[in-house]
mmCIF file of C-alpha atoms and ligand atoms in Angstrom:
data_model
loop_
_atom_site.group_PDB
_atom_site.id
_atom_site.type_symbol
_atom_site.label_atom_id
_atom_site.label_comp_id
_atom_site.label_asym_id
_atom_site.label_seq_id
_atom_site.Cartn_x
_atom_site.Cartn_y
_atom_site.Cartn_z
ATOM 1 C CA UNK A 2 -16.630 12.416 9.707
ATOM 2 C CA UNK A 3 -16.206 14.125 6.230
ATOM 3 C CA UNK A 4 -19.038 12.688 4.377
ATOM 4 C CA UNK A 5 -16.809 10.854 2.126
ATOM 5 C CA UNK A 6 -16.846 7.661 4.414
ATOM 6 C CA UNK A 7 -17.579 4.144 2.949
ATOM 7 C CA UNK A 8 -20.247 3.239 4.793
ATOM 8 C CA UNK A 9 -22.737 0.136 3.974
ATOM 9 C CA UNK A 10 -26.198 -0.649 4.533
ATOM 10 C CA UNK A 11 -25.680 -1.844 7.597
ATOM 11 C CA UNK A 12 -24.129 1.551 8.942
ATOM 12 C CA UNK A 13 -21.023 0.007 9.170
ATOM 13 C CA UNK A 14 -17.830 2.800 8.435
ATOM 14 C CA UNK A 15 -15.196 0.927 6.950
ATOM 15 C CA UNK A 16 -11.733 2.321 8.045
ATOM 16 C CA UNK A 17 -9.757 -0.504 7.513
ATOM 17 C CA UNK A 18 -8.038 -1.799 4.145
ATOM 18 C CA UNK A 19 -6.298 -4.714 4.090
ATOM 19 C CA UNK A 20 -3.426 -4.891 1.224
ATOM 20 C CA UNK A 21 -2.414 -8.682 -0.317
ATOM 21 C CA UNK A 22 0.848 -7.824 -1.686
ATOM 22 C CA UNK A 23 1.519 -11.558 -3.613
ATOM 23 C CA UNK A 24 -0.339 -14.951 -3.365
ATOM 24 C CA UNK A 25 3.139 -16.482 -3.305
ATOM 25 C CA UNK A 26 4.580 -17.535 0.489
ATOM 26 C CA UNK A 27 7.787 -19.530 1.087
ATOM 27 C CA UNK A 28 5.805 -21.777 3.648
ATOM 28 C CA UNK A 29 3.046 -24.446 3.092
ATOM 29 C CA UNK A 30 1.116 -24.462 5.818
ATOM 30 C CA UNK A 31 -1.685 -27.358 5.939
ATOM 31 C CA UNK A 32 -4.597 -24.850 6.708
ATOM 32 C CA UNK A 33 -4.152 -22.452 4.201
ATOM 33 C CA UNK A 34 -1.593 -24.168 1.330
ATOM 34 C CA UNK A 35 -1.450 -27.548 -0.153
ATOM 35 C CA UNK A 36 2.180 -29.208 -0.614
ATOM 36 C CA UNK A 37 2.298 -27.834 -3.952
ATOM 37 C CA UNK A 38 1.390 -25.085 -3.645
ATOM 38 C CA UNK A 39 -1.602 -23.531 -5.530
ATOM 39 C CA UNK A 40 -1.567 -22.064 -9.135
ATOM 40 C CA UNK A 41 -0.001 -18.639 -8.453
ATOM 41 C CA UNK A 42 -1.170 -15.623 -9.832
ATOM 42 C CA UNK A 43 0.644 -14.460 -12.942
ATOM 43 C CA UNK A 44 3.179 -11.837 -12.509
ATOM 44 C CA UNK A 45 1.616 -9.198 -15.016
ATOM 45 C CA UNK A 46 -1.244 -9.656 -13.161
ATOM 46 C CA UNK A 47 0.071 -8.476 -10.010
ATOM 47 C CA UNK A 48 -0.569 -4.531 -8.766
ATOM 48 C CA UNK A 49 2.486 -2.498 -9.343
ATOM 49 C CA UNK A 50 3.622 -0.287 -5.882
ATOM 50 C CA UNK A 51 2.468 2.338 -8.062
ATOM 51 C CA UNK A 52 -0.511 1.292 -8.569
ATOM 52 C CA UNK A 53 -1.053 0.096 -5.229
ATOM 53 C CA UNK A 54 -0.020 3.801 -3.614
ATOM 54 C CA UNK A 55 -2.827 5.397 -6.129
ATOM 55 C CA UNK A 56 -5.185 2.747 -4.716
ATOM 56 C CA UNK A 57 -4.268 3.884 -1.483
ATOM 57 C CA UNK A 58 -4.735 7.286 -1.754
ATOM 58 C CA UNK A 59 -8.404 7.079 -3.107
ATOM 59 C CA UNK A 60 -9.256 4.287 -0.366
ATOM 60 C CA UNK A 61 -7.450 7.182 2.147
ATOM 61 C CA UNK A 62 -9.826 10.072 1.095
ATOM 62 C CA UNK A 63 -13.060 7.379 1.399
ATOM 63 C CA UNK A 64 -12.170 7.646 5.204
ATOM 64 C CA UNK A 65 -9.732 4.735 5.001
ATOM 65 C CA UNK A 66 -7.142 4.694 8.183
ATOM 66 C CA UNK A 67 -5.750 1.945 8.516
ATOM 67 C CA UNK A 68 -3.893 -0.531 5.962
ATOM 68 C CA UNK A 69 -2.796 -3.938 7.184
ATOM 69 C CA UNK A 70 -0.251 -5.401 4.748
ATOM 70 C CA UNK A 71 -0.105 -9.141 3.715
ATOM 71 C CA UNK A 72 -0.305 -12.323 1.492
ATOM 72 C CA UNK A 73 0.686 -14.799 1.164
ATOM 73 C CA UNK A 74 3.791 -13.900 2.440
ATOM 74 C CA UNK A 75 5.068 -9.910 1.926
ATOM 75 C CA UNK A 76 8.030 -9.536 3.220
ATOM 76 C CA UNK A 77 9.028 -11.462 -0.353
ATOM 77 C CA UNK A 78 8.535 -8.099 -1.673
ATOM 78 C CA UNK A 79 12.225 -7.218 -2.093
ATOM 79 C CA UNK A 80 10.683 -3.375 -1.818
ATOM 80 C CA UNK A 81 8.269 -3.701 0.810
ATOM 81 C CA UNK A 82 9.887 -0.710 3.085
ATOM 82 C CA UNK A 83 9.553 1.446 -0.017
ATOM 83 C CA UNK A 84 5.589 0.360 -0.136
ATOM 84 C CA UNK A 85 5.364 0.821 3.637
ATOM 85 C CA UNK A 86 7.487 4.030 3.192
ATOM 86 C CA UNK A 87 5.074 5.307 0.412
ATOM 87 C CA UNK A 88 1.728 4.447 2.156
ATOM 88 C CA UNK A 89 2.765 5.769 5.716
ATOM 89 C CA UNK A 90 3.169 9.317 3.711
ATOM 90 C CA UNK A 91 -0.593 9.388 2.160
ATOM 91 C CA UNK A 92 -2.631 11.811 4.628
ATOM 92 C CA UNK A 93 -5.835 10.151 5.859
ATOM 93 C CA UNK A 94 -8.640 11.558 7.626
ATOM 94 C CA UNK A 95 -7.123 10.970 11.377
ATOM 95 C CA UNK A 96 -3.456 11.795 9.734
ATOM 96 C CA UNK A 97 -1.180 9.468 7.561
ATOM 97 C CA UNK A 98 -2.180 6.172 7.566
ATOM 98 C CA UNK A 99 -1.475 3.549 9.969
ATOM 99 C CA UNK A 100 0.459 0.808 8.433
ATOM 100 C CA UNK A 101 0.978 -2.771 9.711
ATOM 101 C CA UNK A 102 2.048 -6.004 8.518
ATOM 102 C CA UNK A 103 1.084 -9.597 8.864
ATOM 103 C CA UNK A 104 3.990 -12.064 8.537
ATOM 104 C CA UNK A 105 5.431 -15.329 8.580
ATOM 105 C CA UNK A 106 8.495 -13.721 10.150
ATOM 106 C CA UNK A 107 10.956 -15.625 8.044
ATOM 107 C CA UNK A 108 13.752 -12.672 7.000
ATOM 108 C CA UNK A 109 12.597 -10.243 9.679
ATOM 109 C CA UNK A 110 15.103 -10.640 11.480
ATOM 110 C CA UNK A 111 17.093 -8.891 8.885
ATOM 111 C CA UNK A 112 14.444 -6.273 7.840
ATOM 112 C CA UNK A 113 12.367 -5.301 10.857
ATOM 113 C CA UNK A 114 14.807 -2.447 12.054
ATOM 114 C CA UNK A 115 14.248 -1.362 8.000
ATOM 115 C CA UNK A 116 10.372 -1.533 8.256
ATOM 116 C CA UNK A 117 9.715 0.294 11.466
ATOM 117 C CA UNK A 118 12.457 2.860 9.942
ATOM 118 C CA UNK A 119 9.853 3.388 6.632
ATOM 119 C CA UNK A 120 7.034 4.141 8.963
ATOM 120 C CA UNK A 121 5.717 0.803 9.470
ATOM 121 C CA UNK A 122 3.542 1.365 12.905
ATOM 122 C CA UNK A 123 3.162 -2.489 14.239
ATOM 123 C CA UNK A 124 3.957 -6.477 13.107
ATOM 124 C CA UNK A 125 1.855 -8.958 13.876
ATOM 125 C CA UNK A 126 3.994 -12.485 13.385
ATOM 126 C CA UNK A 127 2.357 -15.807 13.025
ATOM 127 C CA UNK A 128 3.381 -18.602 15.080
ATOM 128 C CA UNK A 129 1.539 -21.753 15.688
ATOM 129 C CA UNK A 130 3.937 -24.054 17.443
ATOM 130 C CA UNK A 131 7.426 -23.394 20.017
ATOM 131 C CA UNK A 132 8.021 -27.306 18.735
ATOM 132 C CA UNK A 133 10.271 -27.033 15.532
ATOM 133 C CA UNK A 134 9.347 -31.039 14.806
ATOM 134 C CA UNK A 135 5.779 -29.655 14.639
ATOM 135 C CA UNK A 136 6.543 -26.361 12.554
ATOM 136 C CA UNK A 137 7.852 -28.068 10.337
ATOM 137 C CA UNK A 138 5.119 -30.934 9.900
ATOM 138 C CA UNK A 139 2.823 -27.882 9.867
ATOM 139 C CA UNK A 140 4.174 -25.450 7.797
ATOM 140 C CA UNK A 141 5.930 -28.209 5.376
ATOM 141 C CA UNK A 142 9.492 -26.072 6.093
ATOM 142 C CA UNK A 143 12.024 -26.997 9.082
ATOM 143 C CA UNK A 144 12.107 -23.154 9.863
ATOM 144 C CA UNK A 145 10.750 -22.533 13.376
ATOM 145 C CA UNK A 146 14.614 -20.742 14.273
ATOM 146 C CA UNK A 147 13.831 -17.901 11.600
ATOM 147 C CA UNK A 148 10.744 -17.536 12.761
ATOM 148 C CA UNK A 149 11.816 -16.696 16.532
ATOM 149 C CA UNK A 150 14.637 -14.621 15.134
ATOM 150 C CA UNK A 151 12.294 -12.612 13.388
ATOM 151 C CA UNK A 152 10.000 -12.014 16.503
ATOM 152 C CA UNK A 153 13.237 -10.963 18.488
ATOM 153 C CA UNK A 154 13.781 -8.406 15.822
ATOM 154 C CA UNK A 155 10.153 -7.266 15.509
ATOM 155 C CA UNK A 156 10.165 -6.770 19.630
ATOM 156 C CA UNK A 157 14.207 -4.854 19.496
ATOM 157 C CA UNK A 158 12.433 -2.330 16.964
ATOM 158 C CA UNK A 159 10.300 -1.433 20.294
ATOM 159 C CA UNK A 160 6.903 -1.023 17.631
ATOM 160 C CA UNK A 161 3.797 -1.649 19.934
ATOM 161 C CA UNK A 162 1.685 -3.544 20.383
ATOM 162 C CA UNK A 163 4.100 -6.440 19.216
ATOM 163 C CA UNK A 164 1.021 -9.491 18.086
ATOM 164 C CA UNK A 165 1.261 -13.114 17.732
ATOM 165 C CA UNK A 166 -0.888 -14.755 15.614
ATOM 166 C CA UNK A 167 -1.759 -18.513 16.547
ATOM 167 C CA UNK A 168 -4.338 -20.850 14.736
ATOM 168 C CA UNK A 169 -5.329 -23.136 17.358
ATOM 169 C CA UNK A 170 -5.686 -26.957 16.127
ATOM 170 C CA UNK A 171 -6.508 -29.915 17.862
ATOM 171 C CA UNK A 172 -3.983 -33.123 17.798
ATOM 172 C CA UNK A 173 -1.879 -30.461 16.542
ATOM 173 C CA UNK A 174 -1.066 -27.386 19.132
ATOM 174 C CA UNK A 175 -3.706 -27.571 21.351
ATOM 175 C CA UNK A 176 -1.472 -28.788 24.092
ATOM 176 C CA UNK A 177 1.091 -25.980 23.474
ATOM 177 C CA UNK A 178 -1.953 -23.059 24.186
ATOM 178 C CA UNK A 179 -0.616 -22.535 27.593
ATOM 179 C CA UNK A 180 3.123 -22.557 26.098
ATOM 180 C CA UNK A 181 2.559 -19.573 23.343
ATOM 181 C CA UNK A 182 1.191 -17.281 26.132
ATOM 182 C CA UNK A 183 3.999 -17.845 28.232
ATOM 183 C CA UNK A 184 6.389 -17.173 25.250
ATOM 184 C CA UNK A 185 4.245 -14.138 23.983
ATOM 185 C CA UNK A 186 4.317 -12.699 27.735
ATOM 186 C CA UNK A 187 8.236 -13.217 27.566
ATOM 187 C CA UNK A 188 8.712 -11.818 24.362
ATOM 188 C CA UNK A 189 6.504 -8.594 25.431
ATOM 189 C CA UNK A 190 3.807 -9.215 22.933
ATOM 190 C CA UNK A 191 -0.175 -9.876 22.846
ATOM 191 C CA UNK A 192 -0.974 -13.606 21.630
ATOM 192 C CA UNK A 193 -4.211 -14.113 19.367
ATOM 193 C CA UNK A 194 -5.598 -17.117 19.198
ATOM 194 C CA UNK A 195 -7.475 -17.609 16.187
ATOM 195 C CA UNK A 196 -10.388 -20.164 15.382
ATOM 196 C CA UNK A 197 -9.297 -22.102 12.193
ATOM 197 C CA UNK A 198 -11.855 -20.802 9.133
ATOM 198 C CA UNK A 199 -12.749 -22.564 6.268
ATOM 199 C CA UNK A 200 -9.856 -21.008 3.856
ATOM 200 C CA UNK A 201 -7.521 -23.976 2.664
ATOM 201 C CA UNK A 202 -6.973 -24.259 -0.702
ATOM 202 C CA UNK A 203 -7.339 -28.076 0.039
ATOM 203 C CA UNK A 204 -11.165 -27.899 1.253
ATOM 204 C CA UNK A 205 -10.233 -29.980 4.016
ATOM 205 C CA UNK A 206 -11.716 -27.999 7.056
ATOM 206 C CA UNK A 207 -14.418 -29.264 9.386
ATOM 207 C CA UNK A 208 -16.100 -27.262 12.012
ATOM 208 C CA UNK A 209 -16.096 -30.548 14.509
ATOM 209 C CA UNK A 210 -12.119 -30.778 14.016
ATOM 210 C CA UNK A 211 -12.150 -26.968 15.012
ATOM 211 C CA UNK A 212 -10.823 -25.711 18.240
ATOM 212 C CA UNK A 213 -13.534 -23.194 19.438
ATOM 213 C CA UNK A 214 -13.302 -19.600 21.371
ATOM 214 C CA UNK A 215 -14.548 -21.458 24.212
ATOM 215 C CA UNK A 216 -12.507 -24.673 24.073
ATOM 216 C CA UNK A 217 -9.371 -22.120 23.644
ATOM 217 C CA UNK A 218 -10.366 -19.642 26.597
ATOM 218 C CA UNK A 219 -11.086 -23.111 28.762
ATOM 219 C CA UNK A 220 -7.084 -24.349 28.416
ATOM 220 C CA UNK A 221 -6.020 -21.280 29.387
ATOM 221 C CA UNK A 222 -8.015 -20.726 32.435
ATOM 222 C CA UNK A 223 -6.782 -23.939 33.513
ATOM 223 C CA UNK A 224 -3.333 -21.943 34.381
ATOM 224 C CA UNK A 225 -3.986 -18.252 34.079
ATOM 225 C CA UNK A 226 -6.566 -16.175 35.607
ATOM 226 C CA UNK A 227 -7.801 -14.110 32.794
ATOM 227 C CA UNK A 228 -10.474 -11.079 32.840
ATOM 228 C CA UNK A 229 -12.322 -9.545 29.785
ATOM 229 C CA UNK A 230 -11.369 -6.128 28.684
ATOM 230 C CA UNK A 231 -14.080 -3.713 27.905
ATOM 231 C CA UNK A 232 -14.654 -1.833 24.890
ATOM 232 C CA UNK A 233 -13.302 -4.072 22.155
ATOM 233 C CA UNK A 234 -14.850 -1.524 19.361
ATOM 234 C CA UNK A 235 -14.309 -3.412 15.813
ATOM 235 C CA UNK A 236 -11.379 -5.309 17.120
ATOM 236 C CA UNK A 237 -11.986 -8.850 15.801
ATOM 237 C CA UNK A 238 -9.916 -10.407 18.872
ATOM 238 C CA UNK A 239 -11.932 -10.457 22.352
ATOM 239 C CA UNK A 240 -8.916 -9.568 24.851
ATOM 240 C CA UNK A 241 -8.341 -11.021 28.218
ATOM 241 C CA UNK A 242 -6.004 -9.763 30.842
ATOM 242 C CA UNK A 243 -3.609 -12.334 32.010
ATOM 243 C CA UNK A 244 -2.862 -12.746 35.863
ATOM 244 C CA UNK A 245 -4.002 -9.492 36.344
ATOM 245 C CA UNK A 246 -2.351 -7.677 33.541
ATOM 246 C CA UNK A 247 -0.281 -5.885 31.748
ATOM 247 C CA UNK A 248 0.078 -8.851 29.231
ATOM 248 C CA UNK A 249 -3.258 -9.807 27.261
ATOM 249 C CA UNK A 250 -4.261 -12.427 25.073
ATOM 250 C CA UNK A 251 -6.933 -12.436 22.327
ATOM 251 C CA UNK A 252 -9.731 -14.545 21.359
ATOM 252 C CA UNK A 253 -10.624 -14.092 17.368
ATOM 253 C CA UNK A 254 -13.321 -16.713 16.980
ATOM 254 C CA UNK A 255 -14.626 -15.889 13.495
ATOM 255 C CA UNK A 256 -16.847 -19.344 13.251
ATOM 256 C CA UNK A 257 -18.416 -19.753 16.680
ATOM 257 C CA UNK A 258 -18.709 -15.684 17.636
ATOM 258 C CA UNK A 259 -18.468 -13.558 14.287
ATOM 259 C CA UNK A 260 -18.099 -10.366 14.776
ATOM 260 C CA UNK A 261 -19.581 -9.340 11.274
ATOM 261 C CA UNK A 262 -21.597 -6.720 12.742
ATOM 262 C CA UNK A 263 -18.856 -4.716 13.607
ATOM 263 C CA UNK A 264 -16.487 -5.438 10.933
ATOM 264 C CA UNK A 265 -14.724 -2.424 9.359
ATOM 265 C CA UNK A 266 -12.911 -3.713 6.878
ATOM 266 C CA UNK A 267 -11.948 -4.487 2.896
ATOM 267 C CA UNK A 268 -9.468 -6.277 1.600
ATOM 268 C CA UNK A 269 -7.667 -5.576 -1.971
ATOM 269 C CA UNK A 270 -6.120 -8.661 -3.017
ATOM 270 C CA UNK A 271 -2.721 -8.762 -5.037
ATOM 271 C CA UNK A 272 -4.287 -8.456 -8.544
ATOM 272 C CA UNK A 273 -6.144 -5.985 -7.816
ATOM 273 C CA UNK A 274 -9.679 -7.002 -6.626
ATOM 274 C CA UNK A 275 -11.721 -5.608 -4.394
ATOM 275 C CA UNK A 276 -13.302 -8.006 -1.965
ATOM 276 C CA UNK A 277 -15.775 -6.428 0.815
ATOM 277 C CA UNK A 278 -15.264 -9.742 3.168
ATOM 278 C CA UNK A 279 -12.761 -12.569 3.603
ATOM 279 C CA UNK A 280 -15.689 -14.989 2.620
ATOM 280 C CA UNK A 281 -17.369 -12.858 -0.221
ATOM 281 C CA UNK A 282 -17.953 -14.849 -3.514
ATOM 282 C CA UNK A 283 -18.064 -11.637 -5.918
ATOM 283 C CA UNK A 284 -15.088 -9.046 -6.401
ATOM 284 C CA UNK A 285 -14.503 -5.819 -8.257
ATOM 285 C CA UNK A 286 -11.525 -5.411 -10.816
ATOM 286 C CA UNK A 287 -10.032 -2.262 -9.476
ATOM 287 C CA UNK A 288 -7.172 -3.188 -11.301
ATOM 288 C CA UNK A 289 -9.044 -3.530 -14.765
ATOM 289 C CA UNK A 290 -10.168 0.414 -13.942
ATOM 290 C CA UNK A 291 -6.919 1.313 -13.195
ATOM 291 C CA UNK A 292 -5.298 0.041 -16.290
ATOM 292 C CA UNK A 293 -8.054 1.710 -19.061
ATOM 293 C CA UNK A 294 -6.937 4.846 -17.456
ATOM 294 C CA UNK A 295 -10.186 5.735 -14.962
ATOM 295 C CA UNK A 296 -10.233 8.434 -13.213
ATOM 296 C CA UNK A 297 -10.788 8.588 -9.412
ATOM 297 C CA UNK A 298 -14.116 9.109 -9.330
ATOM 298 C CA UNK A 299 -14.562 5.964 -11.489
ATOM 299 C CA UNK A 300 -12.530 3.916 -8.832
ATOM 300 C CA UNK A 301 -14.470 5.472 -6.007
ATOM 301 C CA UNK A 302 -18.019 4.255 -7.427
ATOM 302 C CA UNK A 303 -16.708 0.980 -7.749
ATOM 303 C CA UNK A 304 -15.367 1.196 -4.253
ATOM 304 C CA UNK A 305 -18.689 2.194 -3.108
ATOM 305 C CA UNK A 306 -20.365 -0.108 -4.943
ATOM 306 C CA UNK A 307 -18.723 -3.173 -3.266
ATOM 307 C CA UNK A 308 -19.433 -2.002 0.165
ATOM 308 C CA UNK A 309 -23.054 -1.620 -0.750
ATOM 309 C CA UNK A 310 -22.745 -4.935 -1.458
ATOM 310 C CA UNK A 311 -21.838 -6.404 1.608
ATOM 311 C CA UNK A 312 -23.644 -8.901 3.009
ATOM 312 C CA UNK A 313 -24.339 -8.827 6.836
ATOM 313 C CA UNK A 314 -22.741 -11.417 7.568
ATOM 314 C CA UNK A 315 -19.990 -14.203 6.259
ATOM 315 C CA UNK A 316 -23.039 -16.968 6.890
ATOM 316 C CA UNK A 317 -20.387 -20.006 7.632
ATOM 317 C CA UNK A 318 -23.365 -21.636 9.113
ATOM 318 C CA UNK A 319 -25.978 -21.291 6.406
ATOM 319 C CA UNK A 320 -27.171 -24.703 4.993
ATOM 320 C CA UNK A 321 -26.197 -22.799 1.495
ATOM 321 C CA UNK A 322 -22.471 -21.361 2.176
ATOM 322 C CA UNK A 323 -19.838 -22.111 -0.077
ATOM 323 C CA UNK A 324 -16.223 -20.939 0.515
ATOM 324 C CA UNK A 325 -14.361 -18.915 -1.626
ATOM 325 C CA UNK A 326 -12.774 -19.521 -4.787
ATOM 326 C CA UNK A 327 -9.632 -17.888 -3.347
ATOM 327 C CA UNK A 328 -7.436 -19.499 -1.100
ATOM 328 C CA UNK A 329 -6.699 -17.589 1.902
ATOM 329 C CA UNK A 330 -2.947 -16.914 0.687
ATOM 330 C CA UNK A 331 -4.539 -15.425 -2.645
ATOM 331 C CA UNK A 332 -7.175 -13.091 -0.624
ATOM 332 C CA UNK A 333 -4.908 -11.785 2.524
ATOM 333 C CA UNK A 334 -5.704 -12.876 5.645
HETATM 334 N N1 SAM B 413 1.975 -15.271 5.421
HETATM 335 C C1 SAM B 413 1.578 -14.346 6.427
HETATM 336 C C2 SAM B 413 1.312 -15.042 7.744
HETATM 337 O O1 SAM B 413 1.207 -16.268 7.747
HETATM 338 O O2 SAM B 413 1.196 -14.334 8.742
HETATM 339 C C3 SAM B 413 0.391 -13.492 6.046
HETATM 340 C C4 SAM B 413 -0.741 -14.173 5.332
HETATM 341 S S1 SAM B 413 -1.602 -15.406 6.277
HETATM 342 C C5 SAM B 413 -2.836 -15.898 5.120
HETATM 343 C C6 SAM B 413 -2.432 -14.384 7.460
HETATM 344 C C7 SAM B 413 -2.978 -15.088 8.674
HETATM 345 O O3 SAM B 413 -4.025 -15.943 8.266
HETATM 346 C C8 SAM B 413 -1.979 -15.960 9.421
HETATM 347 O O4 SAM B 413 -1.971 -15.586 10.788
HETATM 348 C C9 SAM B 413 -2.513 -17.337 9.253
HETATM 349 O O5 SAM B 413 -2.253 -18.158 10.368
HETATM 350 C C10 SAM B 413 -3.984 -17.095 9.067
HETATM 351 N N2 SAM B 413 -4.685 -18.164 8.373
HETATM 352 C C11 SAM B 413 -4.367 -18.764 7.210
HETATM 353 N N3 SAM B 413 -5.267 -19.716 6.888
HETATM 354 C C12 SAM B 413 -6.188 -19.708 7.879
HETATM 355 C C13 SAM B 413 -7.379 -20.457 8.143
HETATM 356 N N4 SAM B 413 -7.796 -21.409 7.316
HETATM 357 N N5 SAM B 413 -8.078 -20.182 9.250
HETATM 358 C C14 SAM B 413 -7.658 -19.209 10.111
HETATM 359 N N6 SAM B 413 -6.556 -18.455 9.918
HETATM 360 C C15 SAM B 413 -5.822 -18.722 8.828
HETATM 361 FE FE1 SF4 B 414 2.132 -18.769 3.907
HETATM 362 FE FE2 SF4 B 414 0.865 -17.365 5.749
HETATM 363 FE FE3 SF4 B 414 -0.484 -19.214 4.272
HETATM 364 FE FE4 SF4 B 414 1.310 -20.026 6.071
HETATM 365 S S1 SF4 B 414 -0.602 -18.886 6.488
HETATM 366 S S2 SF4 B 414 1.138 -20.752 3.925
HETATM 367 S S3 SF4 B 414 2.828 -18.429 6.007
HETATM 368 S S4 SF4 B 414 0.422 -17.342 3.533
#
């Protein structure tokens, strides 16, 4: 510990920033985008790399070691290895930061050998469905082959652990659960199985629609014989050994277990504000600080500020919660 760390009145350190690159994705899919898409955010608006890297660096030297990049979707950055490139070369407190991305996969297949060539430590690639009919109901884009091409890239790069990120809906993949593990086992990556979160820019979720932790870990014991590994720290996914091991699948069930208590992290959307949880309704312009010329310290106040702020937890089931303004494809998920 250096003293420096951003740490909230809760005790909680926060090590981990995650980094919306744009709002804009080249998939629709039904829990997070309508058809239309939503209004995006106007170019000029949007955090240069530049400013992003300075960003970085002050976040780094507040004990920040981690950065997860994402979106909407960011590998439609055309210079996303440069910003992985850049950010894997600012020293943190453990070393240089850890970088990651979340991704739709679409283009990987292209650009993963690229990525993991800048630095980038680990993908994690969303997939909902092995069904392409359903993918493309789903997602609102007939696209499920770029998808697997992508995760055969992401797993040739040999980056560990390779992740899998699967939103688990029922009527729509609940009877594919035991399916995605199989595929995740074959394709030498960890599946996490996420509960659906009230995020859509469509307001359409309902917690009695929702697929649960529990509903999820009771279709997979139906076929696997799974164990629960120890020490799960601030990881939001509870992990399970499958058959024994080595493969493992994860549990993130943000609605019916949150894990707000150990939650390290902060999330910097693609304009530039700083948001201290997914569901937070206030922000802080970093961007507007940048831009009249502040100086670091200035930055890091209103850094600190924000994580004083943070509530203790996202209160989904309050009688009074509201959800975000944001979108999830506007905040990063
Ligand atoms: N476009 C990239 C992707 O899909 O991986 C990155 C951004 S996306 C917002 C990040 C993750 O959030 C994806 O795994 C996606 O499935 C998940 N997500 C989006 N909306 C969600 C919701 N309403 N509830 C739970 N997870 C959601
Ligand atoms: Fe795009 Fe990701 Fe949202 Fe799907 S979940 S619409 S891929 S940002």
């Amino acid at each position: 510990m250096t003293g420096r760390e951003l740490v909230d009145r809760f005790g909680r350190v926060h090590r981990d920033l995650r980094i919306s690159l744009t709002d804009r994705c080249n998939l629709r899919c039904t829990y997070c985008m309508p058809a239309e898409g939503v209004p995006w955010i106007p170019r000029p608006e949007l955090l240069t790399t530049d400013e992003i890297i300075r960003l970085a660096s002050v976040f780094a030297s507040l004990g920040i070691v981690e950065v997860r990049l994402t979106g909407g979707e960011p590998l439609l950055l055309p210079d996303l290895a440069d910003v992985v490139h850049r950010l894997s070369a600012i020293e943190g407190a453990d070393g240089p930061l850890r970088v990651s991305i979340t991704t739709n996969g679409i283009g990987l297949d292209t650009r993963a050998r690229e990525l993991a060539d800048a630095g980038l430590e680990r993908f994690n690639i969303s997939l909902d469905t092995l069904r392409a009919d359903r993918f493309a109901t789903l997602t609102r884009r007939d696209r499920l082959d770029d998808v697997l091409r992508g995760i055969a890239a992401a797993q040739a790069t040999g980056l560990t652990p390779l992740k899998i990120n699967t939103v688990a809906m029922h009527g729509v993949n609940d009877d594919e659960l035991t399916d995605l593990v199989r595929f995740a086992r074959e394709h030498g990556a960890q599946l996490r199985f996420i509960e659906q979160m009230p995020l859509d820019a469509g307001h359409t979720w309902s917690r009695a629609q929702m697929v649960t932790g529990d509903d999820i870990l009771a279709a997979l014991s139906a076929e696997f014989a799974l164990s629960a590994c120890d020490d799960r720290g601030s990881n939001p996914a509870q992990l399970y050994t499958v058959d024994g091991g080595p493969t493992t699948v994860g549990v993130i069930a943000s609605v019916t277990a949150p894990f707000c208590g150990s939650c390290d992290r902060v999330r910097l959307t693609a304009d530039g504000q700083l948001r201290n949880c997914l569901f937070a309704r206030g922000e802080s312009d970093l961007r507007a600080l940048l831009r009249s010329g502040a100086p670091d310290e200035r930055i890091e106040s209103a850094i600190r500020e924000s994580v004083t702020a943070k509530l203790a937890g996202h209160g989904i089931d309050d009688p009074g919660f509201l959800q975000p303004d944001r979108p999830m494809s506007a905040i990063g998920g």
